[in-house]
XYZ file of C-alpha atoms in Angstrom:
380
model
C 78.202 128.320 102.069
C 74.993 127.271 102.572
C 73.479 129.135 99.057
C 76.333 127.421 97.256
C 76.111 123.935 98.399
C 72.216 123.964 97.486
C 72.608 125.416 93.990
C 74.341 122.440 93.335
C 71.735 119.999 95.181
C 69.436 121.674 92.993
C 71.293 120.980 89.573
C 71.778 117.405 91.156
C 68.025 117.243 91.534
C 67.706 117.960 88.173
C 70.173 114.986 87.630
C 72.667 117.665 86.256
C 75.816 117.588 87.871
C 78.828 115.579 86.396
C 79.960 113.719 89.430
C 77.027 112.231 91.179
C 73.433 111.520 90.892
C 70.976 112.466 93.574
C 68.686 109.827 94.738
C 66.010 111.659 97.037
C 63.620 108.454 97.152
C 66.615 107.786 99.500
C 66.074 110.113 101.822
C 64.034 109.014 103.965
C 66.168 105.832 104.727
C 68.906 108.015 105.647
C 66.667 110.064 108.057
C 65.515 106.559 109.424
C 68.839 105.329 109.701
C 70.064 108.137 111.307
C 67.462 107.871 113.966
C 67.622 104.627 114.838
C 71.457 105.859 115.629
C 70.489 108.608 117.544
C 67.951 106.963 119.274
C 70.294 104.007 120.709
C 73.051 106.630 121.676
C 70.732 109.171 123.196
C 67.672 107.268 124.403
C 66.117 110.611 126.421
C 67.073 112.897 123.141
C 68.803 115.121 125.528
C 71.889 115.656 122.587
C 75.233 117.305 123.359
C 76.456 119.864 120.619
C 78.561 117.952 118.122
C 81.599 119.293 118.862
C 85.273 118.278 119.870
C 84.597 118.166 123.664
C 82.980 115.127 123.651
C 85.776 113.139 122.024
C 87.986 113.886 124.868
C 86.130 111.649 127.390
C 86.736 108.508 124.982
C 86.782 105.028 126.280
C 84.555 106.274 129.629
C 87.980 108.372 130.873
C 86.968 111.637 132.712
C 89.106 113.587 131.119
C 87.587 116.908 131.091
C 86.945 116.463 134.531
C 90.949 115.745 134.687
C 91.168 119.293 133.119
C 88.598 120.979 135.070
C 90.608 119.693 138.432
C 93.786 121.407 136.985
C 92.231 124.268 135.898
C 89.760 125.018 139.243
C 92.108 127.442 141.000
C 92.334 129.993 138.032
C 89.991 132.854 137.723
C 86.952 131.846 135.078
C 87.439 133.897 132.373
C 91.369 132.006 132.422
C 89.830 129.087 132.343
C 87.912 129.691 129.133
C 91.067 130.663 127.563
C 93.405 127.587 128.725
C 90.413 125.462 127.280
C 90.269 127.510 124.176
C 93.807 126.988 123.781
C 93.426 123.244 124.058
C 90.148 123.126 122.018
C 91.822 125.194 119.233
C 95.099 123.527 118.505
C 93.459 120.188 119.137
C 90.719 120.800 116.411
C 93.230 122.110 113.987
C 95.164 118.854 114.507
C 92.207 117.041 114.097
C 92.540 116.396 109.895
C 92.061 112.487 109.451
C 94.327 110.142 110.690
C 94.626 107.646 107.645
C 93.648 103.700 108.436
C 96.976 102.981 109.726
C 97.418 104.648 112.400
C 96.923 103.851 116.604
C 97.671 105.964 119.816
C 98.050 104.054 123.038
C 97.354 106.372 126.227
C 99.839 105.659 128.999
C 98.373 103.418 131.403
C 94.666 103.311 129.283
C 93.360 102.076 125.894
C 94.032 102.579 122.003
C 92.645 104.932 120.334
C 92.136 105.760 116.362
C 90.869 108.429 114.294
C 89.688 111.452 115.303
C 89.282 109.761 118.789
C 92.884 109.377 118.973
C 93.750 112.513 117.740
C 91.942 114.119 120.586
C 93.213 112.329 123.177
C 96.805 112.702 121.830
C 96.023 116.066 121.415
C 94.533 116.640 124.699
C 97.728 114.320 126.540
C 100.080 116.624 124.663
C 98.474 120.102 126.131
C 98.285 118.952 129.223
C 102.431 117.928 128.993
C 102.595 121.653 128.065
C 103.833 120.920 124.147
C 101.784 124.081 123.580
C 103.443 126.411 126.312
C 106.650 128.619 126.171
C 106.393 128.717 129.607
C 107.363 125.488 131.713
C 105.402 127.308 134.571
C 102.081 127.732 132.745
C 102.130 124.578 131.172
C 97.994 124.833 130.447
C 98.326 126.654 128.168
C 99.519 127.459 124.078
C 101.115 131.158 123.032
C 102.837 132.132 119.603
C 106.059 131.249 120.811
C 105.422 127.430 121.998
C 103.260 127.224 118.457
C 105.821 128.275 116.590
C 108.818 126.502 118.375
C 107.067 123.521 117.872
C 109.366 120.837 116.117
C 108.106 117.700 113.834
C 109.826 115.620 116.035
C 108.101 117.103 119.163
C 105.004 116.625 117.424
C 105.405 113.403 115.536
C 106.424 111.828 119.440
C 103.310 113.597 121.197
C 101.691 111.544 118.350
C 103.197 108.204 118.645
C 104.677 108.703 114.805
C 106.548 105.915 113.203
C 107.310 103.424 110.179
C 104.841 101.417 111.793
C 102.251 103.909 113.179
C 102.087 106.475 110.146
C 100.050 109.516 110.765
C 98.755 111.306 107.363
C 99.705 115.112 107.126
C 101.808 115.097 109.831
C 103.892 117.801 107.850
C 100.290 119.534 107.134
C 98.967 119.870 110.773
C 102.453 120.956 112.039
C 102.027 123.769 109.695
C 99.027 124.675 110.872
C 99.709 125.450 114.078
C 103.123 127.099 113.382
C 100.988 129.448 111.346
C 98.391 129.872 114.016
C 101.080 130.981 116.185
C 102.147 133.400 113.956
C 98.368 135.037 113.539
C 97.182 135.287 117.517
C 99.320 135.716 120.688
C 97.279 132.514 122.245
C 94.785 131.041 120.758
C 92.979 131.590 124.055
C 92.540 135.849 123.049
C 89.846 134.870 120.692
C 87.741 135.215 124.191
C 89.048 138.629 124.700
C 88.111 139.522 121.127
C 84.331 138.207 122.097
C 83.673 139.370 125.031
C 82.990 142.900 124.818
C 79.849 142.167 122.447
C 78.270 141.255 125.682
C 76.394 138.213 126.638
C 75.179 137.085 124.140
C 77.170 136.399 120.472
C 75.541 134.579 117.219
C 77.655 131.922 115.887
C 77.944 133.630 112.623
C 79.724 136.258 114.330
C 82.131 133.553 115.981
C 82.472 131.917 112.939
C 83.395 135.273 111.199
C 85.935 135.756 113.811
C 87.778 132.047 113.269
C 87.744 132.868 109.609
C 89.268 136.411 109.674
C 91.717 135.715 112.403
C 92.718 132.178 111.240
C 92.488 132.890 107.463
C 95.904 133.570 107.120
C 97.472 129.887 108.296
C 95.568 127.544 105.107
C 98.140 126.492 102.823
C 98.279 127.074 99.238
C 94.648 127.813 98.850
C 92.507 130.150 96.381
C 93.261 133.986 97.232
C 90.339 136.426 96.149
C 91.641 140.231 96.118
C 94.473 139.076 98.424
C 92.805 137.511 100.788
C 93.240 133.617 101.464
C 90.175 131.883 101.246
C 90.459 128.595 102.870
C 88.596 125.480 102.767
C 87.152 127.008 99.419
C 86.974 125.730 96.022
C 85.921 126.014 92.479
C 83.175 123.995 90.489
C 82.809 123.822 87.214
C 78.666 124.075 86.881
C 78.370 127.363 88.997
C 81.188 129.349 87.011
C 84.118 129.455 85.676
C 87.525 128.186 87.377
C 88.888 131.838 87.629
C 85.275 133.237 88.413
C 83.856 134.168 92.355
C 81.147 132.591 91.010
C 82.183 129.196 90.396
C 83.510 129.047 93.903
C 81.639 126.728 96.690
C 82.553 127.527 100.679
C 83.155 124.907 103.153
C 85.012 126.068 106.025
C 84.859 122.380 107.317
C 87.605 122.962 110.426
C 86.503 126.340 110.918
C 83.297 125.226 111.547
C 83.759 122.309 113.424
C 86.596 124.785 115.342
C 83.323 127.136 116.144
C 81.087 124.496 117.404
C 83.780 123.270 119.566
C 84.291 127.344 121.004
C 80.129 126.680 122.488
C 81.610 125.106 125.710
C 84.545 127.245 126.709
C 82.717 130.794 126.126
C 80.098 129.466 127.883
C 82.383 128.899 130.709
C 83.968 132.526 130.232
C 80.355 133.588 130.470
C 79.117 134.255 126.376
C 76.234 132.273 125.373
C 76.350 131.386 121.362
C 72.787 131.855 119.950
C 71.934 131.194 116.206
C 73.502 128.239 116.213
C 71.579 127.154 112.503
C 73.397 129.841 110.708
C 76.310 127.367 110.676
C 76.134 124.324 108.037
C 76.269 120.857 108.078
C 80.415 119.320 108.040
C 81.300 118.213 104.777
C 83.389 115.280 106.013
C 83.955 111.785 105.010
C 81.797 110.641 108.129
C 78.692 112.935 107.005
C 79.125 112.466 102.869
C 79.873 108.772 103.527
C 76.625 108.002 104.807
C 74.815 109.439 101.916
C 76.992 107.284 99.366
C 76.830 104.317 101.381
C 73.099 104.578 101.733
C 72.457 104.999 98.181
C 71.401 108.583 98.555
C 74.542 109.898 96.275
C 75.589 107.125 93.473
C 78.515 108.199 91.768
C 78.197 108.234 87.949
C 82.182 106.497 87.431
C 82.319 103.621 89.678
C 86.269 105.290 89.760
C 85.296 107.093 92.623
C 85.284 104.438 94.697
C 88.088 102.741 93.336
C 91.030 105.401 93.919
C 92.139 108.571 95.891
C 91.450 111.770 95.334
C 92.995 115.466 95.968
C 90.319 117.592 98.620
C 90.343 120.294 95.421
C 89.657 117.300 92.579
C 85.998 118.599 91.572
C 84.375 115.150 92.314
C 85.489 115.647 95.946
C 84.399 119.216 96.201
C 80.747 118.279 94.831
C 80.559 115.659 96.940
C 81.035 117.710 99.621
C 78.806 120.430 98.329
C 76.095 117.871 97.707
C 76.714 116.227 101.581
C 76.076 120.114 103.030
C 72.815 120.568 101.284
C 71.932 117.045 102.005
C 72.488 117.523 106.251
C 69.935 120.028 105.643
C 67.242 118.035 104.313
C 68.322 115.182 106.881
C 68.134 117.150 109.793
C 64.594 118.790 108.578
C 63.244 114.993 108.000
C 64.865 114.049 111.889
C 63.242 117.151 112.989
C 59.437 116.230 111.286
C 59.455 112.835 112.678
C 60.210 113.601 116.726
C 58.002 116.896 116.380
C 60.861 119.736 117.528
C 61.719 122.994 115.781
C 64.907 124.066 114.875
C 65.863 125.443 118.408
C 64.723 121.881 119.940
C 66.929 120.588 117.988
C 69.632 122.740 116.098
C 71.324 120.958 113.115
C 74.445 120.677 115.585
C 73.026 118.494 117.338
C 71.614 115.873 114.467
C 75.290 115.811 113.547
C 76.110 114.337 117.173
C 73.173 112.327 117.531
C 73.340 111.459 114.705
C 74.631 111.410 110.663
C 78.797 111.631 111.826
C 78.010 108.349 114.384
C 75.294 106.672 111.857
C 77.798 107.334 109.027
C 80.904 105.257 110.809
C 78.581 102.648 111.751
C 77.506 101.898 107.847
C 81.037 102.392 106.824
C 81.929 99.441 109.668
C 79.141 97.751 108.428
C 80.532 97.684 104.524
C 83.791 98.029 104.724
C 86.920 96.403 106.973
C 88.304 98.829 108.769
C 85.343 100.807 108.738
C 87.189 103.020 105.753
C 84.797 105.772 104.108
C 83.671 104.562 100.351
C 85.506 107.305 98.768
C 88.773 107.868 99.816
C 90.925 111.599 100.036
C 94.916 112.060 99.967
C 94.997 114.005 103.125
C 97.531 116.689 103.503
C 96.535 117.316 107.141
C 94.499 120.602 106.739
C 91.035 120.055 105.230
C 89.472 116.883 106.790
């Protein structure tokens, strides 16, 4: 992923991609920017992994501590698996949301984006919408997955005329299929845990990939096998070529940062956690557009939607991986910590997603990124 996205940074340096020019004399605004974010949010620097836990506690509600209540009487190594059920299917529903659309908790606040989606999410594990068994509600299997209906899901959401939810149809399939790949989501902690203590994230990330491959609609297949979040560029290769194809993995990643917590609980500590990339998502690549970083060469791009496969989109993305890289190294420089101070994980919490909804609030109504996608529910 990572050799892929900065061949491309590389041609963009040498102002030779077709989509976007590459403004480095930029850079170090972003970096600036981005600290100044950081800095306000986390005045001690003592940054959380980015990761989907901490969108569960939105609007000051304890709700992990909610979950941690229901969950204290089961044995530990349980409890990592009820929380990577909820962590799993809640990430996978986690695509973007559209402008549009609201979720009101009962009894709390209202909630949008992927805010909303978590704590929708998170309300509808906790109803057991997940579970085929009324008396282990905590909990998803393959046969709650899969017996999931749109309407179940579309109410858990709060769907209607007047509250439309993008991809709906898109993150339904997505979890039908991951019930059809694992028996619970939660067994990815059995599949871990005999490596011992200690597991890189590349390995974790290897797992999501090869045990969730299967459920990614309509995507490139390479010698049979599904490739996911992966897609083809025109100045690396060939359309039909290997080598014209770029990596993201964006939910599989963001899925294995969001793993850290409960296989810490179960008792695995994830090391390595730099082998994973930057998220290409509208948040991250928005930032770099709306701070002059990446200027689109057809002012088009901002103008109208795009497919996640159109190849503007995928070099934007491409660009936006590369790009974290440099941003985190320039965050790094300026507070004087390495790598393991300070894993790229964590400049994306402190950090570019937060600093890149704030500029988009800042330049837009509605806080909308400057390029917009047509969603089907399974990329972003």
């Amino acid at each position: 992923m990572r050799e892929r996205c900065h061949r491309l940074l590389e041609l963009g340096r040498a102002d030779r991609l077709p989509h976007f020019r590459v403004r480095m004399e930029q850079l170090p605004a972003v970096a600036g920017y981005v600290l100044k974010v950081t800095r306000e949010a986390y005045p001690t620097l003592d940054i959380p992994v980015h990761s989907r836990w901490g969108h569960f506690d939105v609007g000051g509600v304890a709700r992990n501590a909610e979950l941690d209540a229901r969950l204290a009487s089961l044995p530990r190594e349980e409890r990592a698996r009820a929380k990577l059920d909820l962590v799993i299917t809640s990430v996978l529903l986690d695509a973007g949301s559209g402008p549009r659309w609201k979720y009101h908790e009962a009894g709390g606040g209202l909630y949008a984006r992927s805010e909303g989606l978590a704590v929708a999410s998170f309300r509808m594990f906790l109803a057991g919408a997940f579970s085929s068994d009324p008396h282990q509600p905590l909990r998803a299997d393959a046969a709650g997955l899969t017996g999931l209906t749109r309407e179940a899901l579309a109410r858990g959401f709060q769907v209607t005329e007047a509250n439309p939810l993008e991809g709906l149809d898109g993150r339904l399939s997505l979890l039908h299929g991951l019930g059809r790949v694992l028996p619970r989501p939660g067994a990815l902690y059995d599949a871990l845990a005999p490596r011992g203590g200690t597991v890189r994230a590349s390995e974790v990330l290897g797992l999501v990939l090869d045990r969730l491959g299967p459920i990614w609609p309509g995507r490139i297949t390479l010698d049979g096998v599904n490739l996911g979040d992966v897609w083809p560029h025109s100045s690396l290769g060939p359309p039909e070529s290997a080598d014209g194809l770029v990596p993201f993995h964006k939910l599989s990643q963001w899925l294995t940062y969001s793993l850290l917590e409960p296989l810490a609980e179960g008792g695995l500590e994830v090391t390595h956690l730099d082998e994973l990339t930057g998220l290409p998502e509208y948040r991250n690549g928005g930032l770099l557009v709306d701070l002059g970083l990446l200027v689109p060469r057809d002012g088009r791009l901002l103008e109208e939607a795009f497919l996640p496969g159109s190849e503007p989109i995928v070099e934007w993305r491409a660009l936006t991986v590369a790009l974290l890289d440099e941003v985190g190294n320039r965050v790094r420089e300026t507070l004087g910590r390495t790598p393991a101070q300070l894993p790229l994980a964590k400049v994306l919490q402190g950090g570019t997603w937060s600093a890149g909804r704030r500029i988009a609030a800042e330049k837009r109504a509605g806080g909308t990124p400057p390029i917009r996608i047509e969603s089907d529910g399974t990329v972003f």
